[in-house]
Tab-separated table of C-alpha atoms in Angstrom:
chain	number	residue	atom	x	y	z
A	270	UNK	CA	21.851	5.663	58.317
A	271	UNK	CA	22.279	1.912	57.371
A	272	UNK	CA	20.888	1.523	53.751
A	273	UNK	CA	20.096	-2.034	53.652
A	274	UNK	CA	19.137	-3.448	57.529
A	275	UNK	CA	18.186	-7.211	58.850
A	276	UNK	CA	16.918	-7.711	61.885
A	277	UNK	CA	17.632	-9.862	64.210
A	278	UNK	CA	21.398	-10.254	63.272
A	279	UNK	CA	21.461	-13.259	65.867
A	280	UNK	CA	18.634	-15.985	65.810
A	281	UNK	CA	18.721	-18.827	67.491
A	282	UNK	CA	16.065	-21.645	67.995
A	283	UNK	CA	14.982	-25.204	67.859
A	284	UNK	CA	14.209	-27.733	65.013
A	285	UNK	CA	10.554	-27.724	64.073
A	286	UNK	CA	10.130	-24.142	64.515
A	287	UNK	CA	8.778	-21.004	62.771
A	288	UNK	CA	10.584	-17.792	62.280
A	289	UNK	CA	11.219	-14.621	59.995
A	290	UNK	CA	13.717	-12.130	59.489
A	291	UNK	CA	13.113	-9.022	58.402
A	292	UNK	CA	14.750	-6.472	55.771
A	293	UNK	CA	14.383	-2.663	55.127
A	294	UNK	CA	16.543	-0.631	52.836
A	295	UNK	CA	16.314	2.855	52.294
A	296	UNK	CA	17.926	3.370	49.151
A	297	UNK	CA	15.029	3.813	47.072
A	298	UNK	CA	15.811	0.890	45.490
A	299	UNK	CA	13.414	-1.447	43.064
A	300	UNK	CA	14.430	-4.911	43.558
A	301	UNK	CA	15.564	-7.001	46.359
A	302	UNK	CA	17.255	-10.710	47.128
A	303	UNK	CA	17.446	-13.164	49.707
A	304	UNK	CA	21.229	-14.912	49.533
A	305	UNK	CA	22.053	-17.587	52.120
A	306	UNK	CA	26.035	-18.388	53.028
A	307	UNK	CA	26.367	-21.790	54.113
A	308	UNK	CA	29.061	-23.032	56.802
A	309	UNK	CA	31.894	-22.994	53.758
A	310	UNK	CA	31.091	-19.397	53.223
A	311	UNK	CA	29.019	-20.467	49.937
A	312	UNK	CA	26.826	-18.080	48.524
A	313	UNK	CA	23.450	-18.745	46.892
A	314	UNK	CA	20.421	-16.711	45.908
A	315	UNK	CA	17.382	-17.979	46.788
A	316	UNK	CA	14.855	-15.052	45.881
A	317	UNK	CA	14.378	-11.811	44.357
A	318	UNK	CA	11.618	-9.642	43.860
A	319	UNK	CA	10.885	-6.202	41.601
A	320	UNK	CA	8.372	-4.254	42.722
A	321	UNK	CA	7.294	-6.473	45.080
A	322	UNK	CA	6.538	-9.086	42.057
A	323	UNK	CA	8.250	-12.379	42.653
A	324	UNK	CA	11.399	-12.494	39.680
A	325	UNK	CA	13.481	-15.300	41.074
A	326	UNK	CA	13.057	-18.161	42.669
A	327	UNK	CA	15.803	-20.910	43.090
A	328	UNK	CA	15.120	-24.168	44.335
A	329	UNK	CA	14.731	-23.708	47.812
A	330	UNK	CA	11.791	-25.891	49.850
A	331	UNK	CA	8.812	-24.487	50.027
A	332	UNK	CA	9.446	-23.989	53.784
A	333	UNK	CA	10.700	-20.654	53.138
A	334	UNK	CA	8.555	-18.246	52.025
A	335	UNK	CA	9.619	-14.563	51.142
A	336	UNK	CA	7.260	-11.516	51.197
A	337	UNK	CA	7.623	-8.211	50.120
A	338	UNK	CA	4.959	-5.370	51.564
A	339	UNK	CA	6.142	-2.849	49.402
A	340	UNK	CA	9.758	-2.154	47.643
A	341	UNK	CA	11.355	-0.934	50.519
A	342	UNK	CA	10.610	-4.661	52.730
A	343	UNK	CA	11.349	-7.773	51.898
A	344	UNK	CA	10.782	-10.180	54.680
A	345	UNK	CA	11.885	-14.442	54.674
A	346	UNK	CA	9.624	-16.311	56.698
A	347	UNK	CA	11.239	-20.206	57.493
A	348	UNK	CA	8.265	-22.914	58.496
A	349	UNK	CA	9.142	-25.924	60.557
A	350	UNK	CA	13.242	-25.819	60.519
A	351	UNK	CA	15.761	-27.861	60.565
A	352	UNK	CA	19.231	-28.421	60.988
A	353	UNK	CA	20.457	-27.829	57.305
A	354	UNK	CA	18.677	-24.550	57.695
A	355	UNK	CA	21.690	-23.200	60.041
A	356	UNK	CA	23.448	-20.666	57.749
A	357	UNK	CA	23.639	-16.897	57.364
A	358	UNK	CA	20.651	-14.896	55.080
A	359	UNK	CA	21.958	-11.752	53.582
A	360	UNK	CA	19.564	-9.107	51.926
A	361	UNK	CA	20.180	-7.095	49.114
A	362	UNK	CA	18.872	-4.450	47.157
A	363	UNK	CA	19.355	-2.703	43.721
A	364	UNK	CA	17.909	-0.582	41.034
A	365	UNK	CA	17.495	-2.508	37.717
A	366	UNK	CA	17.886	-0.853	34.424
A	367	UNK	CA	21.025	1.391	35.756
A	368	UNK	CA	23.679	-0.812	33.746
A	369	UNK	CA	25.820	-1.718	37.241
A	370	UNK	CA	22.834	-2.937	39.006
A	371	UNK	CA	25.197	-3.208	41.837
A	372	UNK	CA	23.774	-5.005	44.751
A	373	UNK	CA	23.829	-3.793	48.589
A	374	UNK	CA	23.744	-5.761	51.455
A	375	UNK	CA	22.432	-6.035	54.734
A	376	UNK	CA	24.649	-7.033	57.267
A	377	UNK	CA	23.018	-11.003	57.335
A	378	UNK	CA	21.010	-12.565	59.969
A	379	UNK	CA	23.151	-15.946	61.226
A	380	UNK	CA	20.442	-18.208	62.372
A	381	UNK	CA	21.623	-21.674	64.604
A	382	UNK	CA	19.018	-24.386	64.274
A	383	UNK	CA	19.486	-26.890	67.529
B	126	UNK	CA	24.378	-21.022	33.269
B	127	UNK	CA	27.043	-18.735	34.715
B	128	UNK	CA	30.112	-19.942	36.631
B	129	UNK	CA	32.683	-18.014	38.608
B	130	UNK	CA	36.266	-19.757	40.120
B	131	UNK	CA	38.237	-18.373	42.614
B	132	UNK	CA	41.267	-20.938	42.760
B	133	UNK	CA	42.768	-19.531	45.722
B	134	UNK	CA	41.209	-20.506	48.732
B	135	UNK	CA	44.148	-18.691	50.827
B	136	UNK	CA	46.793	-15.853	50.413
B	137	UNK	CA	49.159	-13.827	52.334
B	138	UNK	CA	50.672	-10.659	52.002
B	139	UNK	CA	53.271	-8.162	53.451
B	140	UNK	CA	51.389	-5.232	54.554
B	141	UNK	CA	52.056	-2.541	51.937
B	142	UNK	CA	52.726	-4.990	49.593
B	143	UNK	CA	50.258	-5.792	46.455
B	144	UNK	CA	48.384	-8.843	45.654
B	145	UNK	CA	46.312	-10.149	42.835
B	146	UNK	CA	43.211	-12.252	44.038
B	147	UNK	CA	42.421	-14.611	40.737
B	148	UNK	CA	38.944	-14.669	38.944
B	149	UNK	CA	37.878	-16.673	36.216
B	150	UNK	CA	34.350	-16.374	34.723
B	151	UNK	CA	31.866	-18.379	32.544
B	152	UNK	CA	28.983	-17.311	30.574
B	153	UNK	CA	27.053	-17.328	27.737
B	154	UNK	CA	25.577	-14.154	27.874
B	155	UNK	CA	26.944	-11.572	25.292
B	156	UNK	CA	26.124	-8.503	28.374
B	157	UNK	CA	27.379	-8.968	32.169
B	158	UNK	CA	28.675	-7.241	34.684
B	159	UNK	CA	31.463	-8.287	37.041
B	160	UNK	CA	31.897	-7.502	40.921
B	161	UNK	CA	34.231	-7.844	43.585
B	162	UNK	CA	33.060	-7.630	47.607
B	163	UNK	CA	34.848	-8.017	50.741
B	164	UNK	CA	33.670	-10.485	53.741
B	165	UNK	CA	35.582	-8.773	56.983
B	166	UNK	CA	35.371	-11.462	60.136
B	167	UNK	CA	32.342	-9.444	61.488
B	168	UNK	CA	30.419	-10.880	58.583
B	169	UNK	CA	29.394	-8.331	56.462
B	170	UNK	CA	29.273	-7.651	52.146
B	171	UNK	CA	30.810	-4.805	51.187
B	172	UNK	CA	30.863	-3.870	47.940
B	173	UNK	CA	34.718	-3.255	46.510
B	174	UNK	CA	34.630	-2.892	42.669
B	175	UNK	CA	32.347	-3.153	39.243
B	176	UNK	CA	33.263	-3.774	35.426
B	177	UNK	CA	30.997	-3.955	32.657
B	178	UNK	CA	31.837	-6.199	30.000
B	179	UNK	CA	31.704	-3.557	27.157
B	180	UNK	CA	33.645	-1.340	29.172
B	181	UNK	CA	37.006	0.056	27.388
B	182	UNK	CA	39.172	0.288	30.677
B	183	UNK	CA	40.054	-1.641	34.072
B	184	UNK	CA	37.756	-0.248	36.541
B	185	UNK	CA	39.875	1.735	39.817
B	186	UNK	CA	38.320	2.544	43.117
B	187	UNK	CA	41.298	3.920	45.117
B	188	UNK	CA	43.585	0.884	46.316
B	189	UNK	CA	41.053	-1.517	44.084
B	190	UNK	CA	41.689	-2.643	40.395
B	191	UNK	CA	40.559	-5.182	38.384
B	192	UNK	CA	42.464	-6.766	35.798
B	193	UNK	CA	39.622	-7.724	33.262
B	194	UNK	CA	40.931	-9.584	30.138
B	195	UNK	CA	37.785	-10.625	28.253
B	196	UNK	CA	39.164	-13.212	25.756
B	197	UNK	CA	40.728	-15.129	28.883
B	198	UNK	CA	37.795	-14.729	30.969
B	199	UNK	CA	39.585	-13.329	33.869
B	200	UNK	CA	38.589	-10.452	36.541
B	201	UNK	CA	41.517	-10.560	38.846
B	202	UNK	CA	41.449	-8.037	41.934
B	203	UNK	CA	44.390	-6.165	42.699
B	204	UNK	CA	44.915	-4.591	46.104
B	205	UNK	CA	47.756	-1.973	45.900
B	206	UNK	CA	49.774	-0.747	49.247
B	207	UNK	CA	47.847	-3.572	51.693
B	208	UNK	CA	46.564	-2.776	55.087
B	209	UNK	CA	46.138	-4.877	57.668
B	210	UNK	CA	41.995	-3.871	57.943
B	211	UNK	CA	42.303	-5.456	54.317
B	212	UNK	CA	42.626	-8.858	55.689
B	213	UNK	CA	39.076	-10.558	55.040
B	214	UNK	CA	37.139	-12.931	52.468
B	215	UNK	CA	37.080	-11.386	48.879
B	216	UNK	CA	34.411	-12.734	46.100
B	217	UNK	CA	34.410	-12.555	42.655
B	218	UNK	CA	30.572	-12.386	41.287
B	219	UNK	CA	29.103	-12.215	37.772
B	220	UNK	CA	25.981	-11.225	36.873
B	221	UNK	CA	23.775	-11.466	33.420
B	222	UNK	CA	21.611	-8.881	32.113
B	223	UNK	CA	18.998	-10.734	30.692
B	224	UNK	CA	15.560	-10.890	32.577
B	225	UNK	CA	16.108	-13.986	35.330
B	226	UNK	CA	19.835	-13.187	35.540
B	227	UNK	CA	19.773	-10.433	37.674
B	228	UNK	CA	21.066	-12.211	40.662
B	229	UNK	CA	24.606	-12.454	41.550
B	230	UNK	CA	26.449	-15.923	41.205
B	231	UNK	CA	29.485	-16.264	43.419
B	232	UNK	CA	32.652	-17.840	43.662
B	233	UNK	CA	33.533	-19.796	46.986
B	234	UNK	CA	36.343	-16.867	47.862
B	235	UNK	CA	39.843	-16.265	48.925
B	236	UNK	CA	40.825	-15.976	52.127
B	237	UNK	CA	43.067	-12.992	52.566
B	238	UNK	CA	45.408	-12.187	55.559
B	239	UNK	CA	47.818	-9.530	55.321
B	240	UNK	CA	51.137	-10.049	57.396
B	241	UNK	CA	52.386	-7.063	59.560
């Protein structure tokens, strides 16, 4: 059983659209992140939520929007991209308050903007 | 702010040979944890190795050490006996304990390839 999963690994589609990727884990986890690796393998956080309460939130446009249905989902939706958006999104998950709070991640979704 | 450097964008290494991947950290916070993850070519995180910053000892997970010498700021990852699946993109990250720090800042990674 994969613990953390994104879907679609692939996504491909033009500038100006909407999309979303989704994220699952099964590890019974209470917090979760959205990471993005840019094209020099850079990576970022952009959110995080506990509980399905918003915790972080770096500076990323307001284009993106994460949203988290319950602890086990937490789903990025993108509004109108663009080029720069062409990157790979990784989710994570971990349980806060163990001390190691050691993050899992999904496989990442690589999504090409044209 | 945290801040993690990984000076070696490249290394190579005999296969059963070890190697030290360098890792120098920045922080203000008196409580953080340190972690080490492997990148393989098919693209995804997997987590290698933790270390607390109060712990006592260098954390081990089979071939994995760290070499964590607080007063220099360093978490360097040793690889004992290499194998050629162990040729992939290793990242040092730090993380802070206090409530907004939960999230994992990286350093831009060394490139490993391990010669046959």
């Amino acid at each position: 059983d994969t613990a953390v999963s994104q879907t679609p690994k692939y996504l491909v589609t033009q500038m100006g659209n909407d999309k979303s990727i989704k994220c699952e884990q099964n590890l019974g986890h209470d917090t979760m992140y959205w990471y993005k690796q840019d094209s020099k393998k850079f990576l970022k956080i952009m959110f995080s939520y506990n509980n399905k309460e918003l915790i972080i939130n770096e500076t990323v446009p307001n284009r993106f929007s994460p949203k988290s249905p319950d602890k086990a989902h937490l789903n990025l939706h993108i509004n109108s991209l663009e080029l720069g958006d062409s990157a790979v999104y990784f989710c994570a998950s971990s349980q806060l308050g163990t001390g190691k709070n050691i993050q899992y991640f999904g496989a990442g979704t690589r999504l090409s903007v044209l | 702010a945290q801040k993690i450097t990984q000076t070696q964008p490249g290394m190579f290494v005999q296969e059963k040979e070890a190697v030290t991947l360098d890792c120098t950290y920045d922080t203000s916070d008196p409580s953080y944890g340190l972690f080490w993850y492997k990148q393989p070519s098919s693209g995804e995180m997997i987590f290698l190795i933790y270390q607390g910053s109060y712990d006592q000892q260098n954390a081990t997970e089979g071939r994995y050490s760290l070499n964590f010498q607080k007063a220099r700021k360093s978490a360097n990852l040793v690889i004992s006996a290499s194998q050629l699946g162990d040729s992939a993109m290793y990242f040092c990250a730090m993380r802070g304990t206090g409530a907004g720090s939960y999230q994992l800042t990286f350093g831009k990674g060394t490139k490993l390839s391990v010669i046959p």
